[in-house]
Amino acid sequence: MTGPISRRQAIGLGLLGVGSLGLGIAGVTSAGFRSGVSATNVPGGAAAASWAEPAVLASSDGVLTCELAVAERPVDVGGGSARMLTYNGTVPGPTLHLRPGDTLRVRLVNGLETPTNLHTHGLVVSADGNGDNPFVSIGPGESFDYEISLPDDHPHGVFWYHPHLHGFVADQVFGGLYGAIVVDEEDWSEGAPRVVVVSDVTLSRGAVAAVSDAERRQGRVGEMVITNGLASPPLPVPPGLTGRLLLVNACTSRYLDLGGLAMTVRGLDSGAFVPPRVVDRLVLAPGSRADVLLEGPAHPTPLVARAYERGGVGMGMMGAVAQESDATILTLVPDAAIAPSAVVPPQRPPHDLRDAGIDRARTLTFTMSMGGGMRFLIDGVAFDPGRVDHTVDVGSVEEWTLVNVTMMDHPFHLHTWPMQLVDGEGVDTRDVVDVPAGESVTVRIAFDRFPGRTVYHCHVLDHEDLGMMGVVQSR
Ligand code: C2O
Ligand code: CU
Ligand code: CU
């Protein structure tokens, strides 16, 4: 890459040294966003006293059989207590630790008053039948048995699960329904990576706050950023030694613009970087994940998410939406008694599609339209589960150009098949690709397996619920 790096490229790469970016990352000021001076997550609250992670459910002998009970429960969150939506009573839900080739059998028990379902975001698995099927609807009081089979060549990495029933997704994820999935060959008895699930929420009178239509159009942000359910927790790392973080951006709409210290990024989503990339800024769009190494500092050092400018619905349309401000994700604290993370070499990246023959090219255009309220569309239409928008051939490689003609950023997510950035540095494979306002991004996709029907959508989950989703059928 030569010449000045544009904002689009910076975001498309997802990571970049602060020094090479034209705008100061702490000084984002336009369109009603502000950059807070201090980075307190809880209005008037205090940082958590100690680190905690969700319970781990690990497979053995190639199978993980578990139940995920979905229910509203009181939980300790961000230093207080509130009723939230939970998997097995906790926010986040348990971490599922799997290996390539495993079968995940989950009984989802819906204890909510609304329908729900389960999606395993980023897993390279079939969307058919009782697999990772976003068209399943599980009514209140009902349960459903999922069986999700990971192929033997499933990429290593950090993934996540969350509900995916159109119209309910943003409320249910904002309410607390998310958990991490890690796929690797590692034994976590010692030096396990730290699972870091970041989300945001607004609480009101001991429950999750309702949001306005204006907030839905903008994509709601929570007042409070929580890491494994905690406000700014301390993460002990031995000074001078390595801590490995598996970061999940489980926020409904918030981009995490991470900085404040040097990070070695081993991979994003299911894509590994060989060699890893050293950066001091890392932008994770909603739904994205990162595998990151950090050096244990000599003094407490915060990992900060800066307020991020992602545009708005347009002049005069902002309404009363929550202001985004800086937040401390966690604070690295030196602790010589802690074992450093075991660091296995990153997995070799999958095949490089930059040299592949392209069987078909398509363009997908993101628009917003007025009329009967603001609508969020792809190719001029809102989501219809009964319509197939694109039919692809199993075995083909396609090039998709994602065109965003709106005034806000839309992080594009495709289920089942990873996308490779065409102008990425090296092999850069993602399942969430940010498409900034007024820009376009080109990706290549190998539809190498899994006949069936699934979806692609904006991962600002309010936009997905408002219609910015389409159906792809492979055959
Ligand atoms: Cu994270 Cu279609 O989802
Ligand atoms: Cu997904
Ligand atoms: Cu969007």
Coordinates of C-alpha atoms and ligand atoms in Angstrom, one line a residue, residues 119 121 160 162 164 413 415 457 459, ligand 1:
H119 CA -26.7 -18.6 16.2
H121 CA -21.5 -16.6 14.9
W160 CA -19.6 -16.3 19.8
H162 CA -26.3 -15.1 20.4
H164 CA -30.8 -14.5 15.8
H413 CA -21.6 -10.1 8.2
H415 CA -23.0 -16.6 7.9
H457 CA -26.8 -8.7 7.4
H459 CA -24.2 -6.4 12.5
Ligands
C2O1 CU1 -23.6 -12.4 14.9 CU2 -26.1 -13.1 11.8 O1 -24.8 -12.8 13.4

